[in-house]
Short mmCIF file of C-alpha atoms in Angstrom, two decimals:
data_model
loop_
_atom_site.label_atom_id
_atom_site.label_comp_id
_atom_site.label_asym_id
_atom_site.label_seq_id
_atom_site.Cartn_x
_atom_site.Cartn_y
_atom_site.Cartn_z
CA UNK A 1 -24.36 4.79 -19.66
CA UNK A 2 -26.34 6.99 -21.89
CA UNK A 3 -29.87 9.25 -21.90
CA UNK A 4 -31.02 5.93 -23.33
CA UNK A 5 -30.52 3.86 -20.83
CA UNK A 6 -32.02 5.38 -18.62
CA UNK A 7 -35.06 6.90 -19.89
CA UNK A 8 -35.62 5.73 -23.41
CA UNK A 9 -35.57 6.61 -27.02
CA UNK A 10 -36.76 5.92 -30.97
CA UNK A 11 -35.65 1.92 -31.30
CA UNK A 12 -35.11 2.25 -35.27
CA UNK A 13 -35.04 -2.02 -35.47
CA UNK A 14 -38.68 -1.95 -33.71
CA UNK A 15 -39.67 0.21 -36.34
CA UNK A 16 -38.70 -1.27 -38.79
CA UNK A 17 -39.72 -5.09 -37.31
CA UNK A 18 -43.24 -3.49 -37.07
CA UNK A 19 -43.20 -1.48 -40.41
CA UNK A 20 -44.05 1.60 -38.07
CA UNK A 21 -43.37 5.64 -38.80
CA UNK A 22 -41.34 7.19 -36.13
CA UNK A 23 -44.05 9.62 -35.12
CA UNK A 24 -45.93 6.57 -33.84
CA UNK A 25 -45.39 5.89 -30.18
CA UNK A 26 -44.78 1.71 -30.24
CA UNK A 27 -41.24 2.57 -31.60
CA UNK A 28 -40.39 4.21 -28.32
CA UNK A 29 -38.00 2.04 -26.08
CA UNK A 30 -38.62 2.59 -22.62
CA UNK A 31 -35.03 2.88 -20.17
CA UNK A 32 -34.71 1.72 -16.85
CA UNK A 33 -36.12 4.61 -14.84
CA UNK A 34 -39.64 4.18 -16.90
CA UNK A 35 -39.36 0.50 -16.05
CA UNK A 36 -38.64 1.11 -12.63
CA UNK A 37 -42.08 2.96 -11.84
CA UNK A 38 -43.13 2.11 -7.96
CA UNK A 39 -39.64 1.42 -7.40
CA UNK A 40 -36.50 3.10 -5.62
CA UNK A 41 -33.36 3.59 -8.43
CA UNK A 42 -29.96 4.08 -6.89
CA UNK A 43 -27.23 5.56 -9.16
CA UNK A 44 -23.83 4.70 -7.29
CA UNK A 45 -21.48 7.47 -8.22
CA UNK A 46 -23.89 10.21 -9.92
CA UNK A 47 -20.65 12.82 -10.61
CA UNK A 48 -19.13 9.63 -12.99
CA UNK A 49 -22.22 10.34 -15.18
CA UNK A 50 -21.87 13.01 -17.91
CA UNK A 51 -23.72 16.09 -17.75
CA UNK A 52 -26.29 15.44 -20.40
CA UNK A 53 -27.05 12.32 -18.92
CA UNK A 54 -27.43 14.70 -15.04
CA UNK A 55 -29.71 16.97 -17.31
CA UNK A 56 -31.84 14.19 -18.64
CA UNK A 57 -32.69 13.42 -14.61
CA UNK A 58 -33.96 17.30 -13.82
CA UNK A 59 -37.36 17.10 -15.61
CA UNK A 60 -37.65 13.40 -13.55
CA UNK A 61 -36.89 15.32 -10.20
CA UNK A 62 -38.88 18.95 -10.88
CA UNK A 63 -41.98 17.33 -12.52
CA UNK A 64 -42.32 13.48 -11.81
CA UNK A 65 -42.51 12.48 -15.13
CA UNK A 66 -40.25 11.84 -18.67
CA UNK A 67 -40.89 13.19 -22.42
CA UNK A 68 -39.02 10.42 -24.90
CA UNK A 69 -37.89 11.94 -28.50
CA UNK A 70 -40.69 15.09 -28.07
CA UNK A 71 -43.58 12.68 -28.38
CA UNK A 72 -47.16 14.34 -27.27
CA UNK A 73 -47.03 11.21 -24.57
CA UNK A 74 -45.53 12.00 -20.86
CA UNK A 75 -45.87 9.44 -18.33
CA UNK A 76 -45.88 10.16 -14.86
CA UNK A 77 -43.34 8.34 -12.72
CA UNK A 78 -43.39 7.08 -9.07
CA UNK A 79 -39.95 6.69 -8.42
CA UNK A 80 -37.73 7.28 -5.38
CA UNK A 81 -34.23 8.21 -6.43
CA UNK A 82 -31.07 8.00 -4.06
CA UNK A 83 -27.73 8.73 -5.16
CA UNK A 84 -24.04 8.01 -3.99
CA UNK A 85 -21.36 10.35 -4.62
CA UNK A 86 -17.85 10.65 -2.56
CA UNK A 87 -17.68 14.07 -1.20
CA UNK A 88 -13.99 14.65 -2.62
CA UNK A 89 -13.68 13.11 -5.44
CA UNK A 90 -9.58 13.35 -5.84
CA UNK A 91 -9.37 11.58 -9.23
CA UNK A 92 -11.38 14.65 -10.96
CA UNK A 93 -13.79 12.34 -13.25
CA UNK A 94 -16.87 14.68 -12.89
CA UNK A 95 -18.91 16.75 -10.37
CA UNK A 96 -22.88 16.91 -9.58
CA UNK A 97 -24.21 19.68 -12.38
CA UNK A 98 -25.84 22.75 -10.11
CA UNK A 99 -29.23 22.86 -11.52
CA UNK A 100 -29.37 19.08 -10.91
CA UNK A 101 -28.20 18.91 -7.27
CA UNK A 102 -30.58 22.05 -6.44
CA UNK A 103 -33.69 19.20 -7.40
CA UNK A 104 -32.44 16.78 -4.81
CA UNK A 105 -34.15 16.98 -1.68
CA UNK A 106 -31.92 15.78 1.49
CA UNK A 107 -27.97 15.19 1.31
CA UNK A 108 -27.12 12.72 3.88
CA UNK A 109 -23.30 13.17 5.16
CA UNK A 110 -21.95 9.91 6.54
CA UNK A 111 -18.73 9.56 8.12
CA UNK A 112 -16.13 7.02 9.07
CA UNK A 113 -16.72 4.57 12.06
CA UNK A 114 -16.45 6.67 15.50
CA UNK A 115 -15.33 4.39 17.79
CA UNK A 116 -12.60 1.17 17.61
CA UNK A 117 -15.81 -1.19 18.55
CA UNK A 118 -17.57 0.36 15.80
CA UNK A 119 -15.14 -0.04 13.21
CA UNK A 120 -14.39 -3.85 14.52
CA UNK A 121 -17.82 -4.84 14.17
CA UNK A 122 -18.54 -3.14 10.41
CA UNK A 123 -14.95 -5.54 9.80
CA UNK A 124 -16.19 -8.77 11.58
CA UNK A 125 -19.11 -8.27 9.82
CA UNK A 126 -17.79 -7.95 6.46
CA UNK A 127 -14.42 -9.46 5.88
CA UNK A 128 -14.86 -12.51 3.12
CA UNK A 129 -13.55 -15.76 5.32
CA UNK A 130 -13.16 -19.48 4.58
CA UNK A 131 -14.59 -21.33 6.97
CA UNK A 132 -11.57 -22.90 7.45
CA UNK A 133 -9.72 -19.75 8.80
CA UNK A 134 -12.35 -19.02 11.38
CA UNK A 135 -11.77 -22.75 12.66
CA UNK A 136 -8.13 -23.23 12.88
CA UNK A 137 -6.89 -19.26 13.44
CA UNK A 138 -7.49 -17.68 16.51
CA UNK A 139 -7.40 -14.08 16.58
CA UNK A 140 -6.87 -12.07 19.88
CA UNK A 141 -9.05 -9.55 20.41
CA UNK A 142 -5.96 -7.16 21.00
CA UNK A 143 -5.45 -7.62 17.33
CA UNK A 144 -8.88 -6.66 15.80
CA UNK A 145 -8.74 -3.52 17.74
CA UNK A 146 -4.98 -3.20 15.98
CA UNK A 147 -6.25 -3.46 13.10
CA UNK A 148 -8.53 -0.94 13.73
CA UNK A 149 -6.13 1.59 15.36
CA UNK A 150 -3.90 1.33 12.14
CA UNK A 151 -7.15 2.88 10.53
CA UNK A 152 -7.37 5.67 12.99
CA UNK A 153 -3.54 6.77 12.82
CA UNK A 154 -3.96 6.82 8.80
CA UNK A 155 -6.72 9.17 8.65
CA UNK A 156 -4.56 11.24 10.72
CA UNK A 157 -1.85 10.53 9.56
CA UNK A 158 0.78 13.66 7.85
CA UNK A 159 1.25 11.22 5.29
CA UNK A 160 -2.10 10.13 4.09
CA UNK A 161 -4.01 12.70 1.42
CA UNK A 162 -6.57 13.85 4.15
CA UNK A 163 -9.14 14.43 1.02
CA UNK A 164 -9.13 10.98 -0.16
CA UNK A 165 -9.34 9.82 2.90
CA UNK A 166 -9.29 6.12 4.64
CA UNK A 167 -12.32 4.07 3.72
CA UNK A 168 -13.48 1.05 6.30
CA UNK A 169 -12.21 -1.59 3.15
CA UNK A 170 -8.68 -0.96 4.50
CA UNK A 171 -9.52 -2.57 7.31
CA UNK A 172 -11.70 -5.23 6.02
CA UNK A 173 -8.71 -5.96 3.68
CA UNK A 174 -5.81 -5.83 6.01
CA UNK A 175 -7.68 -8.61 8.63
CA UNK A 176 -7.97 -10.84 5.07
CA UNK A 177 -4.19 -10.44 4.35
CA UNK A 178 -3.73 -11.05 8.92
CA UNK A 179 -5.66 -14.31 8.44
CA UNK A 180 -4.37 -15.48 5.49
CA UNK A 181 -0.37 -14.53 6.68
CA UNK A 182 -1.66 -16.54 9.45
CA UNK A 183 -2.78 -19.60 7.66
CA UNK A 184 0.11 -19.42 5.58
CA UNK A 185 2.94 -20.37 8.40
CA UNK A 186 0.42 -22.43 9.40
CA UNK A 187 0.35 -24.70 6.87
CA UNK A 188 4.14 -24.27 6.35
CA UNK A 189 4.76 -25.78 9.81
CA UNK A 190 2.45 -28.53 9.19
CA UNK A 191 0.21 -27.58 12.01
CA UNK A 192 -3.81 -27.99 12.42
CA UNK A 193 -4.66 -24.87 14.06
CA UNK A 194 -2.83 -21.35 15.04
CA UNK A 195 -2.91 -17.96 16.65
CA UNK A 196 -1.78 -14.67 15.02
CA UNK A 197 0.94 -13.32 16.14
CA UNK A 198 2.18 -9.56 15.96
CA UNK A 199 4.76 -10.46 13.13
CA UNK A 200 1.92 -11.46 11.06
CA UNK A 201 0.76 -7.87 10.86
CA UNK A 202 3.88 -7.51 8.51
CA UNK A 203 1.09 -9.48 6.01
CA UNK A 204 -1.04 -6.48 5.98
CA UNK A 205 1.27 -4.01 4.75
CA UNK A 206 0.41 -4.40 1.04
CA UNK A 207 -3.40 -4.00 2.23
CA UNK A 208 -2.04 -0.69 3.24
CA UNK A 209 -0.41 0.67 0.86
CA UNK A 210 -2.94 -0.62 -2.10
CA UNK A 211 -5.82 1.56 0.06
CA UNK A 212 -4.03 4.75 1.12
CA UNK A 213 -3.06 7.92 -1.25
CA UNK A 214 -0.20 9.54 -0.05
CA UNK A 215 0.83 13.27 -0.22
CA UNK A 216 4.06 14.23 -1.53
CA UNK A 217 5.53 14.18 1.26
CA UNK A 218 4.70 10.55 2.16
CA UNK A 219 6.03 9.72 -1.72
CA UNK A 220 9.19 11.01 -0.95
CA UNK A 221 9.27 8.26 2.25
CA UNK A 222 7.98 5.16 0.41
CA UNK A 223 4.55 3.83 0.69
CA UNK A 224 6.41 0.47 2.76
CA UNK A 225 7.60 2.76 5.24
CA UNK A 226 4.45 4.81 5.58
CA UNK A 227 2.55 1.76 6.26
CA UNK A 228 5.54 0.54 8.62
CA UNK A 229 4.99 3.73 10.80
CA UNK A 230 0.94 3.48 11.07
CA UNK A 231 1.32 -0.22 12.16
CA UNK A 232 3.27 1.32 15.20
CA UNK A 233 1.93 4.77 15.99
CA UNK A 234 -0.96 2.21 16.46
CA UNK A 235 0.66 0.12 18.51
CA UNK A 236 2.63 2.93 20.59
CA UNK A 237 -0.91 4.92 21.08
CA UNK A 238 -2.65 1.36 22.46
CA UNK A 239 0.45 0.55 24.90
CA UNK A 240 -0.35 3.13 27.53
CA UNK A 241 -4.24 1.89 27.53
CA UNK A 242 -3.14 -1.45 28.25
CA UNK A 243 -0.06 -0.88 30.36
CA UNK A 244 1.87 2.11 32.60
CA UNK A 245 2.94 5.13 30.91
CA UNK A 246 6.39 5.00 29.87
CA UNK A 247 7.64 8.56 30.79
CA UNK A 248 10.89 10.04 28.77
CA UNK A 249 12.36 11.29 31.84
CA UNK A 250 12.93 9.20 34.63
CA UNK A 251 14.20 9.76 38.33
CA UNK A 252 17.00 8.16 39.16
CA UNK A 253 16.87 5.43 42.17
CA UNK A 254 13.13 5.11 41.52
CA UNK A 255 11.95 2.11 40.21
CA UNK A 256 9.47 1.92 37.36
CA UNK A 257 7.11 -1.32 36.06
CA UNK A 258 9.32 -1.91 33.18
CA UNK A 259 13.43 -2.03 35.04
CA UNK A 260 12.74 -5.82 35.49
CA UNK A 261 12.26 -6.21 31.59
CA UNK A 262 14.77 -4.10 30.87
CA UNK A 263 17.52 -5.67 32.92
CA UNK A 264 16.33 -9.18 31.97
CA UNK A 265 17.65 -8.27 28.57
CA UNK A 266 20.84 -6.65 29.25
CA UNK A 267 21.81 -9.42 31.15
CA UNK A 268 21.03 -11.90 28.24
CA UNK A 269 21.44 -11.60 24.71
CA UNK A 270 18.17 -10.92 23.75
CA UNK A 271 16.00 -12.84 21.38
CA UNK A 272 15.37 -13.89 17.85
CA UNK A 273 11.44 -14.39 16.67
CA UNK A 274 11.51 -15.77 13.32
CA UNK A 275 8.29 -15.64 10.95
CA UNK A 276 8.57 -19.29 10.20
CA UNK A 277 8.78 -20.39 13.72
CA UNK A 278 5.98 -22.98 14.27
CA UNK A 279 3.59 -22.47 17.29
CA UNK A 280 5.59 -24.06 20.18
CA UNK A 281 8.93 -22.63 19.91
CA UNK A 282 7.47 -19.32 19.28
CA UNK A 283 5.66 -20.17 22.75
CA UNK A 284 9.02 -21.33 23.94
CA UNK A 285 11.41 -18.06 22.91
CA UNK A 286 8.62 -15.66 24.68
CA UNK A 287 8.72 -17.59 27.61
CA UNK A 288 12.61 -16.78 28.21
CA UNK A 289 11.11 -13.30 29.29
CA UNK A 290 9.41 -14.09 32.78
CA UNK A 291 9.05 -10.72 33.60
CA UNK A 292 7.26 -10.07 31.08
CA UNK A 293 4.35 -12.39 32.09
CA UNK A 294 4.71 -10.94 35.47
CA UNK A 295 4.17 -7.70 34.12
CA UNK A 296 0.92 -8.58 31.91
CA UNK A 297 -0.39 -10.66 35.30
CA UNK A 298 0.12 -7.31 37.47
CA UNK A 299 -1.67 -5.43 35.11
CA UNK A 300 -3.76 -6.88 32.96
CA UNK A 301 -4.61 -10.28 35.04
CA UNK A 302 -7.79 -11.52 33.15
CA UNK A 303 -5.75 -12.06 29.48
CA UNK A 304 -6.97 -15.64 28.37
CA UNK A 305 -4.29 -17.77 27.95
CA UNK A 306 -4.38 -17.94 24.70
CA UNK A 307 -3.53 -14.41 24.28
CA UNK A 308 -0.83 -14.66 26.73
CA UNK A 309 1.67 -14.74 24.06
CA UNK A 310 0.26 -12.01 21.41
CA UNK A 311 0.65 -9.77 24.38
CA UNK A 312 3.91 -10.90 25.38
CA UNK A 313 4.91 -9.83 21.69
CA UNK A 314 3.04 -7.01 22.18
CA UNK A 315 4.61 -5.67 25.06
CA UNK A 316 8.14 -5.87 23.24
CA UNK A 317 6.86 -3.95 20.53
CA UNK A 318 5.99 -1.39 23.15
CA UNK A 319 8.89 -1.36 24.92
CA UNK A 320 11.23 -0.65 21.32
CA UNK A 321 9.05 2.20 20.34
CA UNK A 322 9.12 3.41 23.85
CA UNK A 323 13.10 3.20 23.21
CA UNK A 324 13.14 1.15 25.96
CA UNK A 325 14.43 -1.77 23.84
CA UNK A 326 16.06 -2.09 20.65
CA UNK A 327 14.44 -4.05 17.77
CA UNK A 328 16.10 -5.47 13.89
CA UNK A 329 14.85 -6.80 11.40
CA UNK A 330 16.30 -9.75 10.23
CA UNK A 331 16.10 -11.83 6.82
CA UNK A 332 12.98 -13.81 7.84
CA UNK A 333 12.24 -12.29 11.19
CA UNK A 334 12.46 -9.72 14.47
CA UNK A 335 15.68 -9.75 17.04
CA UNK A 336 15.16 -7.94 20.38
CA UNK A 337 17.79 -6.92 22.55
CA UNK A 338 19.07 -4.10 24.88
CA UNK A 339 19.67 -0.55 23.62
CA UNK A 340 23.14 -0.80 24.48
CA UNK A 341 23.46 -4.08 22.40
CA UNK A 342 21.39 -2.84 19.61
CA UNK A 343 23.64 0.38 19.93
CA UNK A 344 26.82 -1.96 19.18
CA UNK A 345 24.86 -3.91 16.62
CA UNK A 346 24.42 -0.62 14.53
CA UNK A 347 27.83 0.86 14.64
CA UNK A 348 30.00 -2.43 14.03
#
């Protein structure tokens, strides 16, 4: 972009086309602003500009009008200017000049989404879908408000450069990356139609890590990890909503909503969710754990049924983070067992 652009200047080939002096005014070329009269111009990112092209915009601002090349000739201009600029602009290409940020009139601060229904609706509305994802992938709503949470524990997050902050694409781009983890298995397993699952959010880790700058600190733990530990401070903060408190000290001889879980798994040997598993046998392997559902029916007794199983997942997730149950990682998927299992798992 140059002072040419946008307000004009001496076009030397008109001149010469038209066998004109340059002291005659039909050589001037008119830039976008002059073009724009009776218009509103938006510059997106006014401290990338240089500062001779900021000073060019000050007589614009002060006096409503432009002066090309020193001709006589000033023409006044009805033009309503807005500007973007981020407030911290981290990778130091430029700042608004003084003199030119003194001659605009209002500075509007806007901020990030204030509420989890907020920010879910700016991402409905926005994400890029095929139509064929919104057909054959169900998402629970327990999910978008995931993906939302994840949001909300980056921004305040130890790890995450405060000044560069956590813009509402992250979101946008990690329910892509959800839906299309999603519709990959889905089309692995030969199926016609699917729900996401919790493993899927294991997808969205590259949408965090390619959206977040880290401080040293979160360098020095990886950016994988980072985003490991926002997908479950989000969902350890969202557990209590949904279900009981899990307390870290407990009475003994009293009996809490979660013993009937907990004994279901160290009488068994826990069990294995694979990524690739294809809808039914997932649906089968979370039905093992019947207390569980009697859990989610207890206290949160209108889930659809189709959501039954997200928040069966969910609740494991819970109960690991809660160290209530132990969870591994294997090759291609998740193994949940007992902490005294997952104890002997670690130290053979």
């Amino acid at each position: 972009m140059t002072v040419a652009d946008l307000i004009g200047d001496v076009d030397p080939i008109k001149a010469a086309n038209l066998k004109l002096s340059y002291a005659d005014d039909r050589v001037i070329h008119f830039g976008m602003i002059p073009r724009a009269n009776r218009s509103i111009f938006v510059i997106n990112e006014l401290p990338d500009l240089q500062a001779r092209i900021q000073v060019a915009l000050f007589n614009i601002l002060q006096e409503g009008d432009i002066q090309i090349r020193g001709f006589k000739l000033r023409l006044p201009l009805d033009v309503q200017f807005i500007f973007t600029a981020n407030p911290e602009d981290y990778t130091n290409r430029g700042s608004i000049v003084t003199p030119l940020k003194d001659r605009i009139g209002s500075q509007i601060l806007t901020h990030y989404p204030a509420s989890v229904e907020i920010a879910k609706a700016i991402t409905a509305q926005e994400a890029n879908l095929e139509a064929a994802q919104k057909e054959q992938i169900y998402v629970p709503e327990l999910a978008r408000e995931l993906i939302e949470q994840i949001s909300f524990e980056a921004r305040n997050s130890e790890y995450v450069d405060e000044k560069s902050g956590v813009s509402a694409r992250m979101s946008i781009t990690a329910f892509q990356n959800l839906l299309s983890t999603a519709e990959l298995r889905m089309l692995r397993s030969g199926a016609q139609a699917t729900t996401v699952r919790l493993s899927d959010f294991m997808g969205i880790v590259p949408a965090i890590t390619g959206k977040v700058e880290l401080v040293y600190e979160g360098e020095q733990e990886g950016a994988g990890i980072v985003a490991l530990q926002l997908i479950e401070n989000a969902i350890k903060n969202l557990f209590p909503i949904l279900f009981p408190k899990i307390e870290k000290l407990e009475r003994e001889n009293e009996r809490y909503p979660y013993d009937d879980i907990v004994r279901w798994f160290s009488e068994s040997e826990g069990i294995e969710l694979s990524d690739e598993l294809n809808d039914s046998t997932y649906e089968q392997v979370l039905d093992q754990v019947k207390p569980i559902h009697a859990l989610i029916q207890q206290y949160q007794p209108e889930t659809k049924p189709e959501d039954l199983h997200f928040l069966t997942e969910f609740v494991l997730w819970g109960l690991t983070l809660n160290n209530k149950l132990s969870k591994h990682r294997l090759g291609i998927g998740l193994q949940f067992q007992d902490n005294f299992q997952g104890y002997l798992r670690n130290n053979l």
